[in-house]
Amino acid sequence: MPNRKNLFFFYKRTPEMEEKVSSLRDLAHRHDFEIVDQVDKANIIVSIGGDNAFLQALRKTNFKDDCLYVGVNTEDIGFYTDFTIQEVDKMMASMSSEEVEVRKYSTIEVKIDEEKPYYCINECSIRSNVIKTLVIEVFIDNENFETFRGDGIIVSTPTGSTAYNKSVRGAIVDPRLPSMQVSEIASINNNDYRTLGTSFLLSNTRTLKLEIVQDGNDFPIIGLDNEAMSIRHAKQLEIKVSPRQIKVLKLKNNSFWEKVQRKFL
Ligand code: NAP
Ligand code: MN
């Protein structure tokens, strides 16, 4: 990556983190990187923290598709954080060599009512905010598919399939399959309400529409990865696989399935 030299560090500004990042800065200088303090001048964005810091880094920097993202974990490596802070030397060295692989992560695009789209790398979730259930009309490509009643719905990317989606028994999806998975959270199934009851995968040519039935429980929580939206009165969500892909620096011998095995088996 000879022409990628401008580094931006994304981290929580605590004294403890400042100390960790200061040694990273020195190291970056020694490897001939330029450290910038404005994200729009960066072509490499290094997030320091856990997976949650990485998710925040993406959201706060607007899912830039012209940057390379790097996840440095202050504890153990995670799903998006391929390096630990102890091995940054290795990371810096590999950023300037051939050792690295840049993987493209696909995202989903979520349009809430008529707003501009938001991006997610894990999932978009919609959940009841109160004990009362939520009713959602589910449309696939504008055809009414089912009427959902229950706690909520999760729409996950392949790399997000190991997160929230997995806790509701969704399948783990190979990131090479450009798709999104729809999973239910505690659906009610009876003679009035019937849903599929299992997760399903939609291809990248489909559009999913979730129409919130305005029956008094119309203040659901909309989650975009690890951020809750403050939209008070959403009526509908339109979700599709986005053409926008996020480039992330990875170690060569650290495939998705190796991560799955390491974390769960
Ligand atoms: P959190 O509540 O602190 O952490 C949730 C857990 O999910 C952490 O162990 C986190 O790893 C892990 N995680 C995040 N992305 C993952 C992925 N793609 N594959 C496997 N594990 C993943 O929140 P957070 O760290 O900010 O993460 C936000 C994510 O939490 C959301 O996007 C959602 O997927 C998930 N979540 C799960 C549930 C549930 O399972 N019941 C409920 C709400 C949200 P780290 O330890 O590395 O942070
Ligand atoms: Mn976390």
PDB file of C-alpha atoms and ligand atoms in Angstrom:
ATOM      1  CA  MET A   1       0.000   0.000   0.000  1.00  0.00           C
ATOM      2  CA  PRO A   2       2.595   2.526  -0.967  1.00  0.00           C
ATOM      3  CA  ASN A   3       0.174   5.419  -1.487  1.00  0.00           C
ATOM      4  CA  ARG A   4      -1.767   4.973   1.710  1.00  0.00           C
ATOM      5  CA  LYS A   5       0.136   6.940   4.267  1.00  0.00           C
ATOM      6  CA  ASN A   6      -2.270   9.178   6.157  1.00  0.00           C
ATOM      7  CA  LEU A   7      -3.376   7.600   9.418  1.00  0.00           C
ATOM      8  CA  PHE A   8      -6.280   8.669  11.573  1.00  0.00           C
ATOM      9  CA  PHE A   9      -6.633   7.134  15.038  1.00  0.00           C
ATOM     10  CA  PHE A  10     -10.167   6.599  16.317  1.00  0.00           C
ATOM     11  CA  TYR A  11     -10.445   5.873  20.056  1.00  0.00           C
ATOM     12  CA  LYS A  12     -12.151   6.907  23.262  1.00  0.00           C
ATOM     13  CA  ARG A  13     -10.343   9.982  24.612  1.00  0.00           C
ATOM     14  CA  THR A  14      -9.500   8.716  28.085  1.00  0.00           C
ATOM     15  CA  PRO A  15      -6.097   9.226  29.776  1.00  0.00           C
ATOM     16  CA  GLU A  16      -5.509   5.476  29.684  1.00  0.00           C
ATOM     17  CA  MET A  17      -6.201   5.318  25.935  1.00  0.00           C
ATOM     18  CA  GLU A  18      -4.149   8.447  25.219  1.00  0.00           C
ATOM     19  CA  GLU A  19      -1.161   6.684  26.746  1.00  0.00           C
ATOM     20  CA  LYS A  20      -1.668   3.607  24.571  1.00  0.00           C
ATOM     21  CA  VAL A  21      -2.170   5.683  21.450  1.00  0.00           C
ATOM     22  CA  SER A  22       0.880   7.825  22.099  1.00  0.00           C
ATOM     23  CA  SER A  23       3.172   4.821  21.693  1.00  0.00           C
ATOM     24  CA  LEU A  24       1.224   3.903  18.546  1.00  0.00           C
ATOM     25  CA  ARG A  25       1.880   7.370  17.152  1.00  0.00           C
ATOM     26  CA  ASP A  26       5.627   6.969  17.677  1.00  0.00           C
ATOM     27  CA  LEU A  27       5.571   3.625  15.986  1.00  0.00           C
ATOM     28  CA  ALA A  28       3.574   4.975  13.050  1.00  0.00           C
ATOM     29  CA  HIS A  29       6.111   7.770  12.569  1.00  0.00           C
ATOM     30  CA  ARG A  30       8.921   5.253  12.553  1.00  0.00           C
ATOM     31  CA  HIS A  31       7.123   3.386   9.779  1.00  0.00           C
ATOM     32  CA  ASP A  32       6.811   6.621   7.772  1.00  0.00           C
ATOM     33  CA  PHE A  33       3.104   7.146   8.260  1.00  0.00           C
ATOM     34  CA  GLU A  34       1.657  10.626   8.523  1.00  0.00           C
ATOM     35  CA  ILE A  35      -0.793  11.118  11.392  1.00  0.00           C
ATOM     36  CA  VAL A  36      -3.734  13.350  10.536  1.00  0.00           C
ATOM     37  CA  ASP A  37      -6.281  14.797  12.935  1.00  0.00           C
ATOM     38  CA  GLN A  38      -9.117  15.186  10.456  1.00  0.00           C
ATOM     39  CA  VAL A  39     -10.768  12.091   9.178  1.00  0.00           C
ATOM     40  CA  ASP A  40     -11.355  13.463   5.666  1.00  0.00           C
ATOM     41  CA  LYS A  41      -7.583  13.750   5.213  1.00  0.00           C
ATOM     42  CA  ALA A  42      -7.060  10.102   6.133  1.00  0.00           C
ATOM     43  CA  ASN A  43      -6.747   7.108   3.900  1.00  0.00           C
ATOM     44  CA  ILE A  44      -6.217   4.677   6.757  1.00  0.00           C
ATOM     45  CA  ILE A  45      -8.511   4.739   9.796  1.00  0.00           C
ATOM     46  CA  VAL A  46      -7.240   2.792  12.795  1.00  0.00           C
ATOM     47  CA  SER A  47      -9.822   2.017  15.440  1.00  0.00           C
ATOM     48  CA  ILE A  48      -8.479   1.178  18.891  1.00  0.00           C
ATOM     49  CA  GLY A  49     -10.667  -0.726  21.343  1.00  0.00           C
ATOM     50  CA  GLY A  50     -12.956  -3.741  20.839  1.00  0.00           C
ATOM     51  CA  ASP A  51     -15.418  -4.641  18.126  1.00  0.00           C
ATOM     52  CA  ASN A  52     -17.686  -1.981  19.557  1.00  0.00           C
ATOM     53  CA  ALA A  53     -15.023   0.689  19.015  1.00  0.00           C
ATOM     54  CA  PHE A  54     -14.690  -0.528  15.441  1.00  0.00           C
ATOM     55  CA  LEU A  55     -18.450  -0.275  14.869  1.00  0.00           C
ATOM     56  CA  GLN A  56     -18.396   3.253  16.299  1.00  0.00           C
ATOM     57  CA  ALA A  57     -15.408   4.183  14.140  1.00  0.00           C
ATOM     58  CA  LEU A  58     -17.325   3.172  11.019  1.00  0.00           C
ATOM     59  CA  ARG A  59     -20.443   5.080  12.032  1.00  0.00           C
ATOM     60  CA  LYS A  60     -18.633   8.233  13.147  1.00  0.00           C
ATOM     61  CA  THR A  61     -16.542   8.314   9.956  1.00  0.00           C
ATOM     62  CA  ASN A  62     -19.569   7.596   7.717  1.00  0.00           C
ATOM     63  CA  PHE A  63     -18.570   4.210   6.347  1.00  0.00           C
ATOM     64  CA  LYS A  64     -15.947   5.630   3.999  1.00  0.00           C
ATOM     65  CA  ASP A  65     -15.367   3.392   1.018  1.00  0.00           C
ATOM     66  CA  ASP A  66     -12.208   5.221  -0.063  1.00  0.00           C
ATOM     67  CA  CYS A  67     -10.346   4.402   3.176  1.00  0.00           C
ATOM     68  CA  LEU A  68      -8.746   1.342   4.624  1.00  0.00           C
ATOM     69  CA  TYR A  69      -9.991   0.501   8.119  1.00  0.00           C
ATOM     70  CA  VAL A  70      -7.851  -1.288  10.681  1.00  0.00           C
ATOM     71  CA  GLY A  71      -9.173  -2.717  13.952  1.00  0.00           C
ATOM     72  CA  VAL A  72      -6.726  -2.832  16.858  1.00  0.00           C
ATOM     73  CA  ASN A  73      -8.055  -4.568  19.946  1.00  0.00           C
ATOM     74  CA  THR A  74      -6.911  -3.544  23.413  1.00  0.00           C
ATOM     75  CA  GLU A  75      -7.750  -7.068  24.594  1.00  0.00           C
ATOM     76  CA  ASP A  76      -8.091 -10.157  22.382  1.00  0.00           C
ATOM     77  CA  ILE A  77      -8.712 -10.048  18.646  1.00  0.00           C
ATOM     78  CA  GLY A  78     -12.392  -9.927  17.752  1.00  0.00           C
ATOM     79  CA  PHE A  79     -14.482 -10.249  14.622  1.00  0.00           C
ATOM     80  CA  TYR A  80     -13.513  -6.913  13.105  1.00  0.00           C
ATOM     81  CA  THR A  81     -10.375  -6.312  15.126  1.00  0.00           C
ATOM     82  CA  ASP A  82      -7.618  -8.388  13.608  1.00  0.00           C
ATOM     83  CA  PHE A  83      -4.746  -7.091  15.663  1.00  0.00           C
ATOM     84  CA  THR A  84      -4.087  -6.688  19.366  1.00  0.00           C
ATOM     85  CA  ILE A  85      -2.333  -3.646  20.695  1.00  0.00           C
ATOM     86  CA  GLN A  86       0.645  -5.867  21.595  1.00  0.00           C
ATOM     87  CA  GLU A  87       1.197  -6.717  17.951  1.00  0.00           C
ATOM     88  CA  VAL A  88       0.950  -3.276  16.387  1.00  0.00           C
ATOM     89  CA  ASP A  89       4.563  -3.511  15.356  1.00  0.00           C
ATOM     90  CA  LYS A  90       3.613  -6.487  13.207  1.00  0.00           C
ATOM     91  CA  MET A  91       0.600  -4.572  11.933  1.00  0.00           C
ATOM     92  CA  MET A  92       2.583  -1.473  10.931  1.00  0.00           C
ATOM     93  CA  ALA A  93       5.192  -3.626   9.251  1.00  0.00           C
ATOM     94  CA  SER A  94       2.576  -5.589   7.388  1.00  0.00           C
ATOM     95  CA  MET A  95       0.756  -2.435   6.297  1.00  0.00           C
ATOM     96  CA  SER A  96       3.801  -1.507   4.310  1.00  0.00           C
ATOM     97  CA  SER A  97       4.491  -5.006   2.978  1.00  0.00           C
ATOM     98  CA  GLU A  98       2.781  -7.741   1.022  1.00  0.00           C
ATOM     99  CA  GLU A  99       1.816  -9.778   4.070  1.00  0.00           C
ATOM    100  CA  VAL A 100      -1.646  -8.293   4.262  1.00  0.00           C
ATOM    101  CA  GLU A 101      -4.908  -9.016   2.656  1.00  0.00           C
ATOM    102  CA  VAL A 102      -7.552  -6.363   2.329  1.00  0.00           C
ATOM    103  CA  ARG A 103     -10.960  -7.829   2.730  1.00  0.00           C
ATOM    104  CA  LYS A 104     -14.121  -6.151   1.558  1.00  0.00           C
ATOM    105  CA  TYR A 105     -17.015  -6.299   3.956  1.00  0.00           C
ATOM    106  CA  SER A 106     -20.463  -5.809   2.577  1.00  0.00           C
ATOM    107  CA  THR A 107     -22.960  -3.531   4.235  1.00  0.00           C
ATOM    108  CA  ILE A 108     -26.701  -3.085   4.240  1.00  0.00           C
ATOM    109  CA  GLU A 109     -28.425   0.167   3.480  1.00  0.00           C
ATOM    110  CA  VAL A 110     -31.359   1.255   5.632  1.00  0.00           C
ATOM    111  CA  LYS A 111     -33.749   3.976   4.616  1.00  0.00           C
ATOM    112  CA  ILE A 112     -35.998   5.118   7.447  1.00  0.00           C
ATOM    113  CA  ASP A 113     -39.041   6.900   6.030  1.00  0.00           C
ATOM    114  CA  GLU A 114     -37.748   9.489   3.574  1.00  0.00           C
ATOM    115  CA  GLU A 115     -34.339  10.077   5.178  1.00  0.00           C
ATOM    116  CA  LYS A 116     -30.994   9.508   3.503  1.00  0.00           C
ATOM    117  CA  PRO A 117     -29.743   5.930   3.894  1.00  0.00           C
ATOM    118  CA  TYR A 118     -27.778   4.689   6.876  1.00  0.00           C
ATOM    119  CA  TYR A 119     -25.237   1.881   6.581  1.00  0.00           C
ATOM    120  CA  CYS A 120     -24.712  -1.122   8.828  1.00  0.00           C
ATOM    121  CA  ILE A 121     -21.945  -3.697   8.888  1.00  0.00           C
ATOM    122  CA  ASN A 122     -23.563  -5.974  11.506  1.00  0.00           C
ATOM    123  CA  GLU A 123     -27.286  -5.456  11.440  1.00  0.00           C
ATOM    124  CA  CYS A 124     -30.293  -3.253  11.628  1.00  0.00           C
ATOM    125  CA  SER A 125     -32.667  -4.242  14.392  1.00  0.00           C
ATOM    126  CA  ILE A 126     -36.102  -3.005  15.218  1.00  0.00           C
ATOM    127  CA  ARG A 127     -37.452  -3.742  18.648  1.00  0.00           C
ATOM    128  CA  SER A 128     -40.378  -2.888  20.822  1.00  0.00           C
ATOM    129  CA  ASN A 129     -39.497  -0.271  23.371  1.00  0.00           C
ATOM    130  CA  VAL A 130     -42.141  -1.409  25.860  1.00  0.00           C
ATOM    131  CA  ILE A 131     -43.641  -4.701  27.052  1.00  0.00           C
ATOM    132  CA  LYS A 132     -46.385  -4.464  24.416  1.00  0.00           C
ATOM    133  CA  THR A 133     -45.614  -6.293  21.187  1.00  0.00           C
ATOM    134  CA  LEU A 134     -44.837  -4.661  17.886  1.00  0.00           C
ATOM    135  CA  VAL A 135     -46.739  -5.368  14.659  1.00  0.00           C
ATOM    136  CA  ILE A 136     -44.829  -5.171  11.391  1.00  0.00           C
ATOM    137  CA  GLU A 137     -45.984  -5.802   7.834  1.00  0.00           C
ATOM    138  CA  VAL A 138     -43.105  -7.470   6.006  1.00  0.00           C
ATOM    139  CA  PHE A 139     -42.775  -6.870   2.257  1.00  0.00           C
ATOM    140  CA  ILE A 140     -40.284  -8.472  -0.127  1.00  0.00           C
ATOM    141  CA  ASP A 141     -39.902  -6.419  -3.327  1.00  0.00           C
ATOM    142  CA  ASN A 142     -43.162  -4.648  -2.493  1.00  0.00           C
ATOM    143  CA  GLU A 143     -45.139  -7.899  -2.152  1.00  0.00           C
ATOM    144  CA  ASN A 144     -46.702  -8.412   1.261  1.00  0.00           C
ATOM    145  CA  PHE A 145     -44.967 -11.494   2.694  1.00  0.00           C
ATOM    146  CA  GLU A 146     -46.119 -11.833   6.310  1.00  0.00           C
ATOM    147  CA  THR A 147     -47.493  -9.959   9.289  1.00  0.00           C
ATOM    148  CA  PHE A 148     -45.095 -10.098  12.216  1.00  0.00           C
ATOM    149  CA  ARG A 149     -46.139  -9.658  15.813  1.00  0.00           C
ATOM    150  CA  GLY A 150     -43.629  -9.957  18.613  1.00  0.00           C
ATOM    151  CA  ASP A 151     -40.536  -8.280  20.033  1.00  0.00           C
ATOM    152  CA  GLY A 152     -38.787  -7.356  16.808  1.00  0.00           C
ATOM    153  CA  ILE A 153     -36.842  -8.214  13.687  1.00  0.00           C
ATOM    154  CA  ILE A 154     -33.114  -8.328  12.935  1.00  0.00           C
ATOM    155  CA  VAL A 155     -31.725  -7.876   9.425  1.00  0.00           C
ATOM    156  CA  SER A 156     -28.069  -8.871   9.408  1.00  0.00           C
ATOM    157  CA  THR A 157     -25.167  -8.844   6.996  1.00  0.00           C
ATOM    158  CA  PRO A 158     -23.097 -12.027   6.564  1.00  0.00           C
ATOM    159  CA  THR A 159     -20.394 -10.712   8.947  1.00  0.00           C
ATOM    160  CA  GLY A 160     -23.104  -9.624  11.373  1.00  0.00           C
ATOM    161  CA  SER A 161     -24.574 -13.119  11.299  1.00  0.00           C
ATOM    162  CA  THR A 162     -22.283 -14.131  14.182  1.00  0.00           C
ATOM    163  CA  ALA A 163     -23.561 -11.298  16.384  1.00  0.00           C
ATOM    164  CA  TYR A 164     -27.177 -10.520  17.440  1.00  0.00           C
ATOM    165  CA  ASN A 165     -28.523 -12.749  14.663  1.00  0.00           C
ATOM    166  CA  LYS A 166     -26.773 -15.782  16.150  1.00  0.00           C
ATOM    167  CA  SER A 167     -28.358 -15.233  19.565  1.00  0.00           C
ATOM    168  CA  VAL A 168     -31.800 -15.737  18.012  1.00  0.00           C
ATOM    169  CA  ARG A 169     -30.625 -18.923  16.266  1.00  0.00           C
ATOM    170  CA  GLY A 170     -30.033 -17.383  12.859  1.00  0.00           C
ATOM    171  CA  ALA A 171     -27.558 -19.120  10.562  1.00  0.00           C
ATOM    172  CA  ILE A 172     -23.945 -18.089  10.164  1.00  0.00           C
ATOM    173  CA  VAL A 173     -23.502 -16.878   6.587  1.00  0.00           C
ATOM    174  CA  ASP A 174     -20.313 -16.984   4.550  1.00  0.00           C
ATOM    175  CA  PRO A 175     -19.349 -13.370   3.743  1.00  0.00           C
ATOM    176  CA  ARG A 176     -18.755 -14.406   0.140  1.00  0.00           C
ATOM    177  CA  LEU A 177     -22.529 -14.693  -0.255  1.00  0.00           C
ATOM    178  CA  PRO A 178     -23.808 -11.167  -0.914  1.00  0.00           C
ATOM    179  CA  SER A 179     -27.013 -11.326   1.094  1.00  0.00           C
ATOM    180  CA  MET A 180     -28.976 -10.208   4.115  1.00  0.00           C
ATOM    181  CA  GLN A 181     -30.650 -12.413   6.719  1.00  0.00           C
ATOM    182  CA  VAL A 182     -34.001 -11.687   8.305  1.00  0.00           C
ATOM    183  CA  SER A 183     -34.473 -13.126  11.805  1.00  0.00           C
ATOM    184  CA  GLU A 184     -37.338 -12.842  14.248  1.00  0.00           C
ATOM    185  CA  ILE A 185     -37.176 -11.891  17.906  1.00  0.00           C
ATOM    186  CA  ALA A 186     -39.898 -13.783  19.796  1.00  0.00           C
ATOM    187  CA  SER A 187     -42.708 -13.854  17.243  1.00  0.00           C
ATOM    188  CA  ILE A 188     -46.246 -14.674  18.296  1.00  0.00           C
ATOM    189  CA  ASN A 189     -47.726 -17.405  16.141  1.00  0.00           C
ATOM    190  CA  ASN A 190     -51.413 -18.184  16.352  1.00  0.00           C
ATOM    191  CA  ASN A 191     -54.472 -18.147  14.118  1.00  0.00           C
ATOM    192  CA  ASP A 192     -54.317 -14.379  13.760  1.00  0.00           C
ATOM    193  CA  TYR A 193     -50.603 -13.867  13.273  1.00  0.00           C
ATOM    194  CA  ARG A 194     -48.448 -16.192  11.263  1.00  0.00           C
ATOM    195  CA  THR A 195     -44.806 -15.724  10.367  1.00  0.00           C
ATOM    196  CA  LEU A 196     -42.316 -18.087   8.819  1.00  0.00           C
ATOM    197  CA  GLY A 197     -40.812 -18.761  12.240  1.00  0.00           C
ATOM    198  CA  THR A 198     -37.334 -19.341  10.833  1.00  0.00           C
ATOM    199  CA  SER A 199     -34.703 -16.969   9.528  1.00  0.00           C
ATOM    200  CA  PHE A 200     -34.472 -16.422   5.795  1.00  0.00           C
ATOM    201  CA  LEU A 201     -31.813 -15.090   3.438  1.00  0.00           C
ATOM    202  CA  LEU A 202     -32.490 -12.495   0.768  1.00  0.00           C
ATOM    203  CA  SER A 203     -30.202 -11.920  -2.192  1.00  0.00           C
ATOM    204  CA  ASN A 204     -28.601  -8.607  -3.046  1.00  0.00           C
ATOM    205  CA  THR A 205     -31.258  -7.964  -5.690  1.00  0.00           C
ATOM    206  CA  ARG A 206     -34.106  -7.788  -3.167  1.00  0.00           C
ATOM    207  CA  THR A 207     -35.599  -4.971  -1.159  1.00  0.00           C
ATOM    208  CA  LEU A 208     -37.131  -5.655   2.215  1.00  0.00           C
ATOM    209  CA  LYS A 209     -39.719  -3.274   3.547  1.00  0.00           C
ATOM    210  CA  LEU A 210     -40.793  -3.264   7.190  1.00  0.00           C
ATOM    211  CA  GLU A 211     -43.928  -1.248   7.777  1.00  0.00           C
ATOM    212  CA  ILE A 212     -44.624  -0.496  11.397  1.00  0.00           C
ATOM    213  CA  VAL A 213     -48.334  -0.879  12.069  1.00  0.00           C
ATOM    214  CA  GLN A 214     -49.439   2.237  13.898  1.00  0.00           C
ATOM    215  CA  ASP A 215     -51.445   0.640  16.659  1.00  0.00           C
ATOM    216  CA  GLY A 216     -50.291   2.527  19.705  1.00  0.00           C
ATOM    217  CA  ASN A 217     -46.863   0.891  19.943  1.00  0.00           C
ATOM    218  CA  ASP A 218     -45.217   2.949  17.285  1.00  0.00           C
ATOM    219  CA  PHE A 219     -42.079   4.062  19.105  1.00  0.00           C
ATOM    220  CA  PRO A 220     -39.834   1.087  18.459  1.00  0.00           C
ATOM    221  CA  ILE A 221     -36.069   1.231  18.979  1.00  0.00           C
ATOM    222  CA  ILE A 222     -34.165   1.093  15.736  1.00  0.00           C
ATOM    223  CA  GLY A 223     -30.625  -0.213  16.176  1.00  0.00           C
ATOM    224  CA  LEU A 224     -27.946   0.373  13.550  1.00  0.00           C
ATOM    225  CA  ASP A 225     -25.070  -1.865  14.674  1.00  0.00           C
ATOM    226  CA  ASN A 226     -24.341  -0.638  18.189  1.00  0.00           C
ATOM    227  CA  GLU A 227     -26.155   2.663  17.916  1.00  0.00           C
ATOM    228  CA  ALA A 228     -29.791   3.258  18.807  1.00  0.00           C
ATOM    229  CA  MET A 229     -31.582   5.748  16.598  1.00  0.00           C
ATOM    230  CA  SER A 230     -33.517   8.485  18.247  1.00  0.00           C
ATOM    231  CA  ILE A 231     -36.170   8.627  15.545  1.00  0.00           C
ATOM    232  CA  ARG A 232     -39.431   8.900  17.450  1.00  0.00           C
ATOM    233  CA  HIS A 233     -42.010   8.037  14.905  1.00  0.00           C
ATOM    234  CA  ALA A 234     -40.690   5.808  12.146  1.00  0.00           C
ATOM    235  CA  LYS A 235     -43.308   4.416   9.799  1.00  0.00           C
ATOM    236  CA  GLN A 236     -41.253   2.230   7.542  1.00  0.00           C
ATOM    237  CA  LEU A 237     -37.798   0.873   6.884  1.00  0.00           C
ATOM    238  CA  GLU A 238     -36.470  -0.073   3.490  1.00  0.00           C
ATOM    239  CA  ILE A 239     -33.452  -2.346   3.626  1.00  0.00           C
ATOM    240  CA  LYS A 240     -31.204  -3.752   0.932  1.00  0.00           C
ATOM    241  CA  VAL A 241     -27.679  -5.053   0.424  1.00  0.00           C
ATOM    242  CA  SER A 242     -25.608  -1.983  -0.369  1.00  0.00           C
ATOM    243  CA  PRO A 243     -23.041  -1.659  -3.136  1.00  0.00           C
ATOM    244  CA  ARG A 244     -20.873   0.169  -0.580  1.00  0.00           C
ATOM    245  CA  GLN A 245     -18.122  -2.108   0.723  1.00  0.00           C
ATOM    246  CA  ILE A 246     -15.766  -1.437   3.568  1.00  0.00           C
ATOM    247  CA  LYS A 247     -12.105  -2.319   3.137  1.00  0.00           C
ATOM    248  CA  VAL A 248     -10.512  -3.790   6.219  1.00  0.00           C
ATOM    249  CA  LEU A 249      -6.927  -4.824   6.812  1.00  0.00           C
ATOM    250  CA  LYS A 250      -6.681  -8.479   7.773  1.00  0.00           C
ATOM    251  CA  LEU A 251      -4.000 -10.995   8.529  1.00  0.00           C
ATOM    252  CA  LYS A 252      -3.599 -13.581   5.818  1.00  0.00           C
ATOM    253  CA  ASN A 253      -4.272 -16.586   7.998  1.00  0.00           C
ATOM    254  CA  ASN A 254      -7.364 -15.257   9.664  1.00  0.00           C
ATOM    255  CA  SER A 255     -10.345 -16.194   7.552  1.00  0.00           C
ATOM    256  CA  PHE A 256     -13.964 -15.743   8.558  1.00  0.00           C
ATOM    257  CA  TRP A 257     -14.370 -19.451   9.314  1.00  0.00           C
ATOM    258  CA  GLU A 258     -11.197 -19.492  11.403  1.00  0.00           C
ATOM    259  CA  LYS A 259     -12.674 -16.664  13.433  1.00  0.00           C
ATOM    260  CA  VAL A 260     -15.955 -18.511  13.843  1.00  0.00           C
ATOM    261  CA  GLN A 261     -14.102 -21.598  15.006  1.00  0.00           C
ATOM    262  CA  ARG A 262     -11.905 -19.628  17.392  1.00  0.00           C
ATOM    263  CA  LYS A 263     -14.814 -17.780  18.950  1.00  0.00           C
ATOM    264  CA  PHE A 264     -17.455 -20.486  19.172  1.00  0.00           C
ATOM    265  CA  LEU A 265     -15.937 -23.977  18.987  1.00  0.00           C
TER     266      LEU A 265
HETATM  267  P1  NAP B   1     -21.993  -5.203  23.339  1.00  0.00           P
HETATM  268  O1  NAP B   1     -23.356  -5.358  23.871  1.00  0.00           O
HETATM  269  O2  NAP B   1     -20.911  -4.673  24.195  1.00  0.00           O
HETATM  270  O3  NAP B   1     -21.426  -6.577  22.751  1.00  0.00           O
HETATM  271  C1  NAP B   1     -22.125  -7.580  22.179  1.00  0.00           C
HETATM  272  C2  NAP B   1     -21.175  -8.709  21.803  1.00  0.00           C
HETATM  273  O4  NAP B   1     -21.214  -8.900  20.405  1.00  0.00           O
HETATM  274  C3  NAP B   1     -19.706  -8.512  22.151  1.00  0.00           C
HETATM  275  O5  NAP B   1     -19.182  -9.738  22.592  1.00  0.00           O
HETATM  276  C4  NAP B   1     -19.117  -8.093  20.828  1.00  0.00           C
HETATM  277  O6  NAP B   1     -17.738  -8.330  20.722  1.00  0.00           O
HETATM  278  C5  NAP B   1     -19.881  -8.982  19.920  1.00  0.00           C
HETATM  279  N1  NAP B   1     -19.877  -8.658  18.504  1.00  0.00           N
HETATM  280  C6  NAP B   1     -20.021  -7.467  17.881  1.00  0.00           C
HETATM  281  N2  NAP B   1     -20.003  -7.656  16.561  1.00  0.00           N
HETATM  282  C7  NAP B   1     -19.845  -8.987  16.350  1.00  0.00           C
HETATM  283  C8  NAP B   1     -19.773  -9.816  15.197  1.00  0.00           C
HETATM  284  N3  NAP B   1     -19.867  -9.313  13.976  1.00  0.00           N
HETATM  285  N4  NAP B   1     -19.636 -11.159  15.378  1.00  0.00           N
HETATM  286  C9  NAP B   1     -19.556 -11.697  16.589  1.00  0.00           C
HETATM  287  N5  NAP B   1     -19.617 -10.985  17.714  1.00  0.00           N
HETATM  288  C10 NAP B   1     -19.770  -9.647  17.588  1.00  0.00           C
HETATM  289  O7  NAP B   1     -22.103  -4.279  22.048  1.00  0.00           O
HETATM  290  P2  NAP B   1     -20.987  -3.966  20.972  1.00  0.00           P
HETATM  291  O8  NAP B   1     -19.685  -4.565  21.336  1.00  0.00           O
HETATM  292  O9  NAP B   1     -21.045  -2.514  20.701  1.00  0.00           O
HETATM  293  O10 NAP B   1     -21.557  -4.743  19.732  1.00  0.00           O
HETATM  294  C11 NAP B   1     -22.734  -4.347  19.132  1.00  0.00           C
HETATM  295  C12 NAP B   1     -23.400  -5.575  18.612  1.00  0.00           C
HETATM  296  O11 NAP B   1     -23.913  -6.315  19.706  1.00  0.00           O
HETATM  297  C13 NAP B   1     -24.606  -5.308  17.754  1.00  0.00           C
HETATM  298  O12 NAP B   1     -24.247  -4.988  16.436  1.00  0.00           O
HETATM  299  C14 NAP B   1     -25.339  -6.608  17.890  1.00  0.00           C
HETATM  300  O13 NAP B   1     -24.930  -7.517  16.893  1.00  0.00           O
HETATM  301  C15 NAP B   1     -24.876  -7.182  19.197  1.00  0.00           C
HETATM  302  N6  NAP B   1     -26.014  -7.356  20.107  1.00  0.00           N
HETATM  303  C16 NAP B   1     -26.273  -8.604  20.509  1.00  0.00           C
HETATM  304  C17 NAP B   1     -27.366  -8.875  21.302  1.00  0.00           C
HETATM  305  C18 NAP B   1     -27.627 -10.294  21.690  1.00  0.00           C
HETATM  306  O14 NAP B   1     -26.872 -11.158  21.237  1.00  0.00           O
HETATM  307  N7  NAP B   1     -28.643 -10.566  22.468  1.00  0.00           N
HETATM  308  C19 NAP B   1     -28.198  -7.837  21.717  1.00  0.00           C
HETATM  309  C20 NAP B   1     -27.906  -6.557  21.288  1.00  0.00           C
HETATM  310  C21 NAP B   1     -26.786  -6.317  20.472  1.00  0.00           C
HETATM  311  P3  NAP B   1     -16.636  -7.445  21.496  1.00  0.00           P
HETATM  312  O15 NAP B   1     -16.519  -8.104  22.815  1.00  0.00           O
HETATM  313  O16 NAP B   1     -15.421  -7.580  20.658  1.00  0.00           O
HETATM  314  O17 NAP B   1     -17.137  -6.037  21.614  1.00  0.00           O
HETATM  315 MN    MN B   2     -18.553  -4.805  23.457  1.00  0.00          MN
END
